[in-house]
CSV table of C-alpha atoms and ligand atoms in Angstrom, one decimal:
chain,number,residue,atom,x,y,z
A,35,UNK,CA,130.1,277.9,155.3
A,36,UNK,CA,133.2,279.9,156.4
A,37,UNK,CA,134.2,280.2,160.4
A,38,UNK,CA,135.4,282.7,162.1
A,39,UNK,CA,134.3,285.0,164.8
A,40,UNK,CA,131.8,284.1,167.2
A,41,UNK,CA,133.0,280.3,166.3
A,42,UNK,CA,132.0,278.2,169.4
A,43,UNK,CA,133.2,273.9,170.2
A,44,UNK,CA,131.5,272.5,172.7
A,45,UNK,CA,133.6,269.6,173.4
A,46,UNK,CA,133.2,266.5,175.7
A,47,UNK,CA,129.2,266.7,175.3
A,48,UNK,CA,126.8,263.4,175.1
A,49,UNK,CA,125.1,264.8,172.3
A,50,UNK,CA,121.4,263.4,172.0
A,51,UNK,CA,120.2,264.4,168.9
A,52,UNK,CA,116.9,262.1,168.3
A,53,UNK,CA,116.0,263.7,164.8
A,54,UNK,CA,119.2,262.2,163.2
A,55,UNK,CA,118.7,259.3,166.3
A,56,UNK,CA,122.2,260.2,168.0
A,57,UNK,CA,123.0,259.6,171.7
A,58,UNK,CA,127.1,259.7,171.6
A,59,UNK,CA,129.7,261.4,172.8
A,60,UNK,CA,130.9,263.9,170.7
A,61,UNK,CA,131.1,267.7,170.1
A,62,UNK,CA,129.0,270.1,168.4
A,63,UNK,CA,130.7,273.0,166.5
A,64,UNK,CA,129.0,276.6,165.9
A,65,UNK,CA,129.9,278.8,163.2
A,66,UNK,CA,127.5,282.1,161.7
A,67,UNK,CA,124.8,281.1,164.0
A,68,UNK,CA,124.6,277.6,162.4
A,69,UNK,CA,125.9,274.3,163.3
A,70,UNK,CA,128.8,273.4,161.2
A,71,UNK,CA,131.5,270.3,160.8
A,72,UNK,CA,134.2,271.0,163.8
A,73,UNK,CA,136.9,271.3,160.5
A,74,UNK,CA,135.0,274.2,159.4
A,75,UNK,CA,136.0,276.0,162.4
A,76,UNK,CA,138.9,279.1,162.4
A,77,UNK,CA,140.3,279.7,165.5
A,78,UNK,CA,136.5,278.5,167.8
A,79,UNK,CA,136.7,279.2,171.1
A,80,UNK,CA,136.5,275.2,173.1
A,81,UNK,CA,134.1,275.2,175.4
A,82,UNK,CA,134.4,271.8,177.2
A,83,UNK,CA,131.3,271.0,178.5
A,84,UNK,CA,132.6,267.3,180.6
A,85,UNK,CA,130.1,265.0,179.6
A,86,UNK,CA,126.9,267.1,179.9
A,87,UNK,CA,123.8,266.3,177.4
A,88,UNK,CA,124.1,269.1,174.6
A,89,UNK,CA,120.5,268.6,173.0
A,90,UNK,CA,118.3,270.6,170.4
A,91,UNK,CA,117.1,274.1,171.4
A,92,UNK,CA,113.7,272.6,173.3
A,93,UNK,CA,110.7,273.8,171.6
A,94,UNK,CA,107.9,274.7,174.4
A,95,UNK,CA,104.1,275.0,171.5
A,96,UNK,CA,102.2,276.4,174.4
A,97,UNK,CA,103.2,279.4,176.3
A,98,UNK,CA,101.0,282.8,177.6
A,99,UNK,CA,103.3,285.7,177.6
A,100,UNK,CA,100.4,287.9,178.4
A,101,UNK,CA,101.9,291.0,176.8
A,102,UNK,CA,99.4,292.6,175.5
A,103,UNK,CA,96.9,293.3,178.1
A,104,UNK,CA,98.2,291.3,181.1
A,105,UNK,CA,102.0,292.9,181.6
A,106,UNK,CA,101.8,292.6,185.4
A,107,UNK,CA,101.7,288.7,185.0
A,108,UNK,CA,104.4,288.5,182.2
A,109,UNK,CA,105.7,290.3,179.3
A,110,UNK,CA,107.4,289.1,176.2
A,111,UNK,CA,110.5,290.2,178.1
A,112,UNK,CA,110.4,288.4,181.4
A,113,UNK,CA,108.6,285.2,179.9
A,114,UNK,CA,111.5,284.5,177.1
A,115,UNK,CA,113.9,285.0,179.8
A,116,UNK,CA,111.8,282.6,181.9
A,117,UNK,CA,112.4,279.7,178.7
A,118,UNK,CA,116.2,280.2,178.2
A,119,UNK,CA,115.9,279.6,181.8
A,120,UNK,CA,114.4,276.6,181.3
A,121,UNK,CA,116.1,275.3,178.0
A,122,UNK,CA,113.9,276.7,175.6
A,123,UNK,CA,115.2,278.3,172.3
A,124,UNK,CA,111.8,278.6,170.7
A,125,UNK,CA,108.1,279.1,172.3
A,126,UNK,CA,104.5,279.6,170.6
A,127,UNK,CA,102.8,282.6,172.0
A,128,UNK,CA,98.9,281.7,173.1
A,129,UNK,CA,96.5,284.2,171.2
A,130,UNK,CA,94.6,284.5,174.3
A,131,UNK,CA,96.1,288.2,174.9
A,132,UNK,CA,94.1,291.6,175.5
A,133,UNK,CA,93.4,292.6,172.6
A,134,UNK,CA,93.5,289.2,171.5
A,135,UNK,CA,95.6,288.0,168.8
A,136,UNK,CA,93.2,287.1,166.2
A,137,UNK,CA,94.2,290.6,163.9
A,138,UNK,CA,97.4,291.9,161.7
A,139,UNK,CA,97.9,294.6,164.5
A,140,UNK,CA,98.1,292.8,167.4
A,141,UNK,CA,100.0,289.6,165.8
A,142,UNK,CA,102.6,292.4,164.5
A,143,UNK,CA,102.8,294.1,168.0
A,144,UNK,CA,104.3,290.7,168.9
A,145,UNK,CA,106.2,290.1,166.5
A,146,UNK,CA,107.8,293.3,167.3
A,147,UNK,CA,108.1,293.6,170.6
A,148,UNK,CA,109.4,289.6,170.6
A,149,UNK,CA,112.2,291.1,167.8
A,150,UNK,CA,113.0,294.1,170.5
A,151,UNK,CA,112.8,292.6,173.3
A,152,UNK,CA,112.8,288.5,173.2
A,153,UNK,CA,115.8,286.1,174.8
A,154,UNK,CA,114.4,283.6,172.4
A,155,UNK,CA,112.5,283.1,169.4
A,156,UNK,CA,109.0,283.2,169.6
A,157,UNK,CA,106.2,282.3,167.2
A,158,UNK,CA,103.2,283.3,167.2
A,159,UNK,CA,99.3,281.7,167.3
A,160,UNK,CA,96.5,283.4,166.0
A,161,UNK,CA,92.8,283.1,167.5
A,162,UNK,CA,90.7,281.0,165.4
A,163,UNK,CA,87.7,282.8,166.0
A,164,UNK,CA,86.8,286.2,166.5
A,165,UNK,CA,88.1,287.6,169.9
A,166,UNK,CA,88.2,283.7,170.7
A,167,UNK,CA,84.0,283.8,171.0
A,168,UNK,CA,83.6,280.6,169.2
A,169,UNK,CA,81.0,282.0,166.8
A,170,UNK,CA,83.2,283.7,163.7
A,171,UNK,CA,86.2,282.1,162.2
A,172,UNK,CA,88.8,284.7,162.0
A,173,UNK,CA,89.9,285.9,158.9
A,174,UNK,CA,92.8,282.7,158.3
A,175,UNK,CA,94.3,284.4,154.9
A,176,UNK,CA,95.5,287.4,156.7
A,177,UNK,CA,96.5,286.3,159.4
A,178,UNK,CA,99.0,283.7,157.5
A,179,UNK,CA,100.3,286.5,155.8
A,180,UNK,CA,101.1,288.3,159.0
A,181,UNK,CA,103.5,285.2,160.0
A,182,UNK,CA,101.3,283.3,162.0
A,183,UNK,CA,102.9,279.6,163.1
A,184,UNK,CA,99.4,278.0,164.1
A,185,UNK,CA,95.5,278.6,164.7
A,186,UNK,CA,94.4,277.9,168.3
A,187,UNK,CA,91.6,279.1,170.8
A,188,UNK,CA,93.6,277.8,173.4
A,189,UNK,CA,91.5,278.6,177.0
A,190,UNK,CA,88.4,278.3,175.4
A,191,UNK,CA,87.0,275.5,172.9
A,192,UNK,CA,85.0,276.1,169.8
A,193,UNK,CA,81.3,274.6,170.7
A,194,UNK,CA,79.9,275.0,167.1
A,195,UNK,CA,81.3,271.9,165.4
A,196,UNK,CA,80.3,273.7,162.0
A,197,UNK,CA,82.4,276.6,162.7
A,198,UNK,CA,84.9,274.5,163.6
A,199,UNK,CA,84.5,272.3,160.4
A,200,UNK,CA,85.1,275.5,158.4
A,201,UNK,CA,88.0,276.5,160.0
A,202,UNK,CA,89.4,272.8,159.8
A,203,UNK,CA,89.1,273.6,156.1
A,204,UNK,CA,90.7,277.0,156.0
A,205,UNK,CA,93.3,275.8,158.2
A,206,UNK,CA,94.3,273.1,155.6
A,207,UNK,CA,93.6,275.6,152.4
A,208,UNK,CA,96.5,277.7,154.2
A,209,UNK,CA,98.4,275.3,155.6
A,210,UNK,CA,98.4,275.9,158.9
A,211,UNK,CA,97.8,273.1,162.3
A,212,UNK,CA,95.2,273.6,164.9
A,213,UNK,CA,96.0,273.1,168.3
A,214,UNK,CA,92.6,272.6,170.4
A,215,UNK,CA,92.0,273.4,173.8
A,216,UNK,CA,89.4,269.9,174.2
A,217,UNK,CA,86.7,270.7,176.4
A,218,UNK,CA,82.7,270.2,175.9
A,219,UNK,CA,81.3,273.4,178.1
A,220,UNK,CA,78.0,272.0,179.3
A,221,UNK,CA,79.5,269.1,180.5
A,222,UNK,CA,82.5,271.1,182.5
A,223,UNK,CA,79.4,274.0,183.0
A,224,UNK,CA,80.9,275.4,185.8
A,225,UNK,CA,83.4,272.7,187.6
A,226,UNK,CA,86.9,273.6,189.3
A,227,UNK,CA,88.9,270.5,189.9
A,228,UNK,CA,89.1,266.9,188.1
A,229,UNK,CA,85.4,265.0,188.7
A,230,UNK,CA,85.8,262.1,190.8
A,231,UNK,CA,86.8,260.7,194.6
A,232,UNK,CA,88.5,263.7,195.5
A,233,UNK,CA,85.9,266.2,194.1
A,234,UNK,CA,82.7,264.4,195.9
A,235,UNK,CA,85.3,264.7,199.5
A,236,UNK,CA,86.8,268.0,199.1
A,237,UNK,CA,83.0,269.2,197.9
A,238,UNK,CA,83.9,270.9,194.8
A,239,UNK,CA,82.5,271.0,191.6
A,240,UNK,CA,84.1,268.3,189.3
A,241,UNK,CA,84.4,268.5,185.5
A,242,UNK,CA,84.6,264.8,184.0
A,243,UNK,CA,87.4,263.3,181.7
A,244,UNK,CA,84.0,262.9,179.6
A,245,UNK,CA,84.1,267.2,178.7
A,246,UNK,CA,87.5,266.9,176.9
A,247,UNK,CA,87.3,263.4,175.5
A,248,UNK,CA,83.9,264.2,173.7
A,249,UNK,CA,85.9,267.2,172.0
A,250,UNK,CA,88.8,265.1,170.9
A,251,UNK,CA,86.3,262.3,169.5
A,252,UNK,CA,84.7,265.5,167.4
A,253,UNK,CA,88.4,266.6,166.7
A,254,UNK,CA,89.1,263.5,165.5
A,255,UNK,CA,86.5,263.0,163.2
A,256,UNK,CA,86.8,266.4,161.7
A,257,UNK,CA,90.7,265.8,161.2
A,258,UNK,CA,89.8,262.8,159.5
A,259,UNK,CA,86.9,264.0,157.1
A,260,UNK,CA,89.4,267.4,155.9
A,261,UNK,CA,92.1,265.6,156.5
A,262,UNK,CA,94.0,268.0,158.0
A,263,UNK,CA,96.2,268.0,161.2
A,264,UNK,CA,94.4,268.7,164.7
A,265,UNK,CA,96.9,268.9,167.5
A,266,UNK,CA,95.2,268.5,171.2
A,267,UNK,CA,96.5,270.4,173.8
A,268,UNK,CA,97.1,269.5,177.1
A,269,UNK,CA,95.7,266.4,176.5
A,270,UNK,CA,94.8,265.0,180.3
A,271,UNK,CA,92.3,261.5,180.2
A,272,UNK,CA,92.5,257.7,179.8
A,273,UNK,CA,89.8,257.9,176.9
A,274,UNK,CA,91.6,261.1,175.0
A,275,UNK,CA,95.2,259.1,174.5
A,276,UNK,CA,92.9,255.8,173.3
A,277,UNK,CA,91.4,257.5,171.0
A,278,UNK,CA,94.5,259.4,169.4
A,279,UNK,CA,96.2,256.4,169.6
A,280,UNK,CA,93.7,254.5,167.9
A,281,UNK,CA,93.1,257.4,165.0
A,282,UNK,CA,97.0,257.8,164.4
A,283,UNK,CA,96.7,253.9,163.4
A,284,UNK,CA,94.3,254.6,161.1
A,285,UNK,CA,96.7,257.4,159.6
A,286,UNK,CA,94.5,260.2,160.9
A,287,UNK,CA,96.5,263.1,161.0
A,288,UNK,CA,95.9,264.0,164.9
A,289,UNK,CA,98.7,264.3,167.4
A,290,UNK,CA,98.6,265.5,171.1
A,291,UNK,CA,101.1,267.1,173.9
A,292,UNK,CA,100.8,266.9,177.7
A,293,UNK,CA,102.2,269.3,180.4
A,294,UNK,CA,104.3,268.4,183.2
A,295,UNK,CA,102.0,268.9,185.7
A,296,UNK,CA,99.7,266.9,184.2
A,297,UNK,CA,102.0,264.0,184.4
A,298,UNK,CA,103.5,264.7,188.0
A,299,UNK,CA,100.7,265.7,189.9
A,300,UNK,CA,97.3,264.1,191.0
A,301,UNK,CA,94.1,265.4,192.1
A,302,UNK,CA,94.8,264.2,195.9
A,303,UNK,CA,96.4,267.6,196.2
A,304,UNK,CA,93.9,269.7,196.3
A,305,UNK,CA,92.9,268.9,199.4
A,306,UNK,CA,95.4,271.8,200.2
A,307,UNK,CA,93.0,273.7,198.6
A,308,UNK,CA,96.4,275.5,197.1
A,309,UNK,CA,95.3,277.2,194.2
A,310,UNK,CA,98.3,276.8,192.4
A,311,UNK,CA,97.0,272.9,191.5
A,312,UNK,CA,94.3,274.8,190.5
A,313,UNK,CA,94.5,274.7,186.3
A,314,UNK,CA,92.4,273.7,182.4
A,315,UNK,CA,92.1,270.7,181.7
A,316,UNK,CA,91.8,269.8,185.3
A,317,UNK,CA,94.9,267.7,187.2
A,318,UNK,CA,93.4,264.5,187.4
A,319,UNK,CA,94.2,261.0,188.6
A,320,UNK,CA,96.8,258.1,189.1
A,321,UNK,CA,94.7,256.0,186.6
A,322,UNK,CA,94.8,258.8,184.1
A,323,UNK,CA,98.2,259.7,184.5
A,324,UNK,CA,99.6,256.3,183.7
A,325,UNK,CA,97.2,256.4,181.1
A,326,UNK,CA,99.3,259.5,179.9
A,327,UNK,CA,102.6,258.1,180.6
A,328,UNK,CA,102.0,255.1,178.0
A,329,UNK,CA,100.9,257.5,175.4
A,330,UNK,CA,104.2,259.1,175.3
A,331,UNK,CA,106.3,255.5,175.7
A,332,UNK,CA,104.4,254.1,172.7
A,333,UNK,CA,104.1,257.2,170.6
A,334,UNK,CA,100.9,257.9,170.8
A,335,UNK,CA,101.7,261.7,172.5
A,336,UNK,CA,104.7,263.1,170.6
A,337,UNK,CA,104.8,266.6,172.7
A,338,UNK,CA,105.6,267.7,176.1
A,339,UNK,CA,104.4,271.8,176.7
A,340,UNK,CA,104.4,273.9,179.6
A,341,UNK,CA,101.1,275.3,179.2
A,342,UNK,CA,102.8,278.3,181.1
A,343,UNK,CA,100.2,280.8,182.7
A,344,UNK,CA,101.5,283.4,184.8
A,345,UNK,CA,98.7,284.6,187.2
A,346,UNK,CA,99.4,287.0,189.5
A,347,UNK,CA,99.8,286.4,193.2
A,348,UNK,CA,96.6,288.1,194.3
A,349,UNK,CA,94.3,287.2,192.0
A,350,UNK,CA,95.6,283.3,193.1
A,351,UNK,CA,95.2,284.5,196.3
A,352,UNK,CA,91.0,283.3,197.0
A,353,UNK,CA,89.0,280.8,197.1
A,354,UNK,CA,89.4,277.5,195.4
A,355,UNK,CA,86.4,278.2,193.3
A,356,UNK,CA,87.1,281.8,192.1
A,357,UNK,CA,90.9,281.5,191.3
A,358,UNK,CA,91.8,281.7,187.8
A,359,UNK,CA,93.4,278.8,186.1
A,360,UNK,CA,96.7,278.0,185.0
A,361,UNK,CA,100.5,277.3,186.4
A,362,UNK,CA,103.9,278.5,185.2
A,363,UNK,CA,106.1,275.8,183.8
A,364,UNK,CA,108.8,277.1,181.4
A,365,UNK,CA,111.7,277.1,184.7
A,366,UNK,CA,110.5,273.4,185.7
A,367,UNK,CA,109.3,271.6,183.0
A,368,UNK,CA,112.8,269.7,181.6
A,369,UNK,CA,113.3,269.3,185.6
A,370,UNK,CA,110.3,267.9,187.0
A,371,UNK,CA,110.0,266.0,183.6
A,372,UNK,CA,113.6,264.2,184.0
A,373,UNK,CA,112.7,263.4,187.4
A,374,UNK,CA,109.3,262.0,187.0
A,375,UNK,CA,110.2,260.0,183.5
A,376,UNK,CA,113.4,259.8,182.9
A,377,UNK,CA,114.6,259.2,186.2
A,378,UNK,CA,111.9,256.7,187.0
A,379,UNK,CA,113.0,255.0,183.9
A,380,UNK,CA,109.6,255.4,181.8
A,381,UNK,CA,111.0,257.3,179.3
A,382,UNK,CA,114.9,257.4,177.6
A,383,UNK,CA,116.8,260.5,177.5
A,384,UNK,CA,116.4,260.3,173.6
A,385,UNK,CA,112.6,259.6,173.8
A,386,UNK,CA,112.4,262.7,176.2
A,387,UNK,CA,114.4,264.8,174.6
A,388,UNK,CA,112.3,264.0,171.3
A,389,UNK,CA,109.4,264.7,173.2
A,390,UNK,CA,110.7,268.5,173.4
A,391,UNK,CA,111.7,269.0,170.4
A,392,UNK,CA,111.3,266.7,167.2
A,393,UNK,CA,107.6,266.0,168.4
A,394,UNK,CA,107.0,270.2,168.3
A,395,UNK,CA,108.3,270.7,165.0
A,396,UNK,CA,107.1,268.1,163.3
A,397,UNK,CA,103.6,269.3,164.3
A,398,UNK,CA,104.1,273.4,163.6
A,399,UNK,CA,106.0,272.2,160.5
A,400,UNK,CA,109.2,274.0,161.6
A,401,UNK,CA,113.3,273.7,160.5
A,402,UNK,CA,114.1,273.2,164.4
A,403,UNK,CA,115.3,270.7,166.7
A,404,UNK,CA,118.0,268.9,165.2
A,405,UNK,CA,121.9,269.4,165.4
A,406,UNK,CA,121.8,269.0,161.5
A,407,UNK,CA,124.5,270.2,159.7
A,408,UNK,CA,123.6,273.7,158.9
A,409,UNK,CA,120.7,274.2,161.0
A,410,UNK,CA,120.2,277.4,163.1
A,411,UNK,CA,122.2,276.3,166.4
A,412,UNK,CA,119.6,276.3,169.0
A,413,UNK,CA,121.3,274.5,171.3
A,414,UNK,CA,120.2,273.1,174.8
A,415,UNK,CA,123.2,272.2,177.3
A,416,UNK,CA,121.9,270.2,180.6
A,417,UNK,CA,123.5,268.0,183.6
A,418,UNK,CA,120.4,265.6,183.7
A,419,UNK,CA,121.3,264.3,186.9
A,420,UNK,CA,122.7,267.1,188.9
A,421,UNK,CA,120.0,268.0,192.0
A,422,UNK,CA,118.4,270.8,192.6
A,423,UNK,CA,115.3,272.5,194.6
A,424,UNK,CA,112.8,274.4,192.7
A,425,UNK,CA,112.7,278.0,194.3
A,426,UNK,CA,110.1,280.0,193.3
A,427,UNK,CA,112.0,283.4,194.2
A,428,UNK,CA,115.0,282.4,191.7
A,429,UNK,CA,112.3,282.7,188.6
A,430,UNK,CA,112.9,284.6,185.6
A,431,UNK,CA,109.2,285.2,185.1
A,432,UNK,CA,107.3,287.6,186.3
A,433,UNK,CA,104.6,285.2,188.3
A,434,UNK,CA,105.0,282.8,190.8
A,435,UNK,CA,102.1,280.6,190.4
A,436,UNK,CA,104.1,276.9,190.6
A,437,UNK,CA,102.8,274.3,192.3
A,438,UNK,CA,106.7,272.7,192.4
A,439,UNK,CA,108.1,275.0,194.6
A,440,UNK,CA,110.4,273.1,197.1
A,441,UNK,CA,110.4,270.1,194.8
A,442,UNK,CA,113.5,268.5,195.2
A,443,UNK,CA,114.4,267.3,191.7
A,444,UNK,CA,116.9,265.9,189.0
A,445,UNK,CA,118.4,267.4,186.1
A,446,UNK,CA,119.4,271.2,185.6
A,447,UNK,CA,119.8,273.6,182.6
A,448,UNK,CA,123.2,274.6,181.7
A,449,UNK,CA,123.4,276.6,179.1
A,450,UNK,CA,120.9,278.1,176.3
A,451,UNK,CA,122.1,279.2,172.7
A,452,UNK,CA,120.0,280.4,169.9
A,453,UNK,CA,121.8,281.1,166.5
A,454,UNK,CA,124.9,280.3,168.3
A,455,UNK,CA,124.9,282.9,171.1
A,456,UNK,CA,124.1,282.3,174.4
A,457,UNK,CA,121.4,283.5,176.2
A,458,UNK,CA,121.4,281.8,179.6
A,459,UNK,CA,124.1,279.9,181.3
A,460,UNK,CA,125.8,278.5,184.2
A,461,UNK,CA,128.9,277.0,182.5
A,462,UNK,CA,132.2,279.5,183.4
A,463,UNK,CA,133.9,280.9,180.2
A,464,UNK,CA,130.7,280.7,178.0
B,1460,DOR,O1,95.1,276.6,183.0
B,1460,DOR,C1,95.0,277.2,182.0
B,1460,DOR,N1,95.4,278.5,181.9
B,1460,DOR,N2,94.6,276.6,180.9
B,1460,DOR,C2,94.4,277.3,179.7
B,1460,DOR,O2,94.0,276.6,178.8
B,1460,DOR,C3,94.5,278.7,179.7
B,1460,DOR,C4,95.5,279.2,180.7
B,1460,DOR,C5,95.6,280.7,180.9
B,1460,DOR,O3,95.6,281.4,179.9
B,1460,DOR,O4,95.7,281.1,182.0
């Protein structure tokens, strides 16, 4: 590989690369888009970035960019600037669109318009099931020849475990994972907030841990009997990370991310009646959240994901019960996530930074997050210590729905590059 122009050195980092298990100082060189040896280099210009943590592009697996259908929450535009924003060189596009993504059409409108118009790279998920009913299983073939990264109803769960055995083995025939939104519907029927002492006070309708763990106990099995990988998504109880943690033991080929605000929040809050707590799975509490916390020290959850899902201010703008669900995440989720682990000293930078970006692409089976030699330089720059206030008005995306606004926290994005250029930064001369 020859340098030349365009060649970049960031000098002076603490480079935390946890793929090839790297936490030095040192300096990453950039040459072609790809990351290079620094005496490959021709004339680079030296950025000296003074001790900040240059990391892997972070991958974010779960992101709604809403476009088609829902442009005046987010388009592919605003939501990709939203994750260089927040560190992101790579995000996977819910299927949950309108029309939704379970077709070559739509999945190529995507693509295109994430070509034309995208900040970062974005992959795509396909709808297992027909307009994500729950009763057909899309046609899988095609839609891996369109490009797809991953099948996923995310929003809604599949209730017919014998559709969802099928597609477990179409999913394997053309290798692609499932990530599973976990949640039995009779048993959430028709609940808005986590089930338990704050529910039965605040006098609204609770859905119990019970509704996802029964789904991940069916995911489980069916990973196990096709023996083929089952990602859960937002995984939020006690009795879900048990029983991942206990099947990945037994080699089942299962894995599981959590969200940020599943891990910083707790269900007290919603006696605010603030409908941006207001989100699927619900925020639940302390005991599950510590319950989520060991998952990630031991392993056992390999994946933090924003589960970013711009709503607009007026339809958030109602009653508890009829607001929609979902937060926006890509601009907080390193931040709040440094603070809350790292910070409080539950997780190492390594093991965090891991949890962004090894633990994604291992499960969608991608060549990303590593600084290997010759790898596509998606690079992540950060200051994981500088503080900051989380100001909804200074988003990139098109929403505001956050419940962290006015959250003091620590650690800040830098800089964003993806194949060596940059895409977002606060670092002069770069
Ligand atoms: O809170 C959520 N919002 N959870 C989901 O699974 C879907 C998402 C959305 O699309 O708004």
């Amino acid at each position: 590989m020859k340098g030349g122009e365009g060649d970049i050195l960031f000098s002076n980092g603490r480079v935390v690369d946890p793929a090839n298990g790297k936490d030095r100082k040192g300096d990453v060189a950039v040459s072609g888009g790809k990351i290079v040896k620094p005496s490959q280099l021709r004339d680079p210009r030296v950025v000296d970035v003074g001790g900040l943590v240059v990391s892997p592009g972070l991958i974010d697996m779960h992101v709604h960019l809403r476009q088609p259908g829902r442009t005046d929450k987010e388009t592919i535009r605003t939501g990709t600037q939203a994750a260089a924003a927040g560190g992101f060189t790579t995000v996977l596009a819910m299927p949950n669109t309108s029309p939704v993504t379970d077709n070559p059409g739509t999945i190529e409108y995507v693509r295109r318009h994430a070509a034309e118009e995208g900040v970062v790279k974005v992959l795509v998920a396909a709808a297992m099931t027909v307009g994500q009913k729950g009763e057909s299983m899309s046609s899988i073939g095609s839609l891996k020849k369109c490009g797809v990264a991953a099948l996923t109803d995310d929003g809604s769960c599949v209730q017919n475990h014998e559709v969802m055995r099928h597609i477990v083995e179409y999913a394997k025939t053309f290798s692609l994972p499932i990530l599973d939104h976990c949640e039995d519907a009779n048993l959430a029927s028709d609940g808005v907030m986590h089930e338990g002492k704050w529910s039965v006070l605040l006098g609204l309708r609770g859905i119990p841990a019970a509704a996802e763990e029964l789904m991940v106990a069916r995911d489980i099995i069916l990973s196990e009997i096709v023996g083929w990988k089952i990602h859960i998504q937002h995984i939020s109880t006690r009795g879900s990370v048990r029983m991942v943690r206990e099947a990945r033991k037994r080699g089942v080929p299962v894995s599981a991310e959590v969200t940020p605000h599943h891990l910083a929040i707790t269900d007290e809050v919603i006696k605010s009646f603030d409908t941006n707590y207001k989100v699927s799975p619900p925020i639940r509490s302390s005991n599950h959240i510590e319950a989520l916390v060991e998952g990630l020290a031991d392993g056992t959850i390999t994946c933090i994901a924003s589960d970013h899902a711009p709503h607009t201010e007026t339809e958030k703008l109602v009653e508890f019960d009829y607001a929609p669900n979902g937060v926006i995440g890509l601009e907080t989720a390193l931040t709040v996530c440094l603070t809350c682990l790292y910070h409080k000293k539950l997780l190492s930078l390594p093991e965090l930074v891991s949890k962004f970006t090894v633990g994604p692409a291992e499960v969608l089976g991608i060549n990303a997050g590593t600084l290997d030699i010759g790898a596509n330089a998606d690079i992540t720059i950060f200051n994981p210590d500088e503080k900051m206030t989380v100001d909804k008005s200074k988003f990139r995306s098109k929403s505001r729905n956050t419940p962290f606004h006015g959250w003091d926290t620590r650690g800040r994005v830098c800089a964003t590059i993806v194949d060596g250029k940059p895409v977002f930064s606060r670092i002069k001369g770069l």
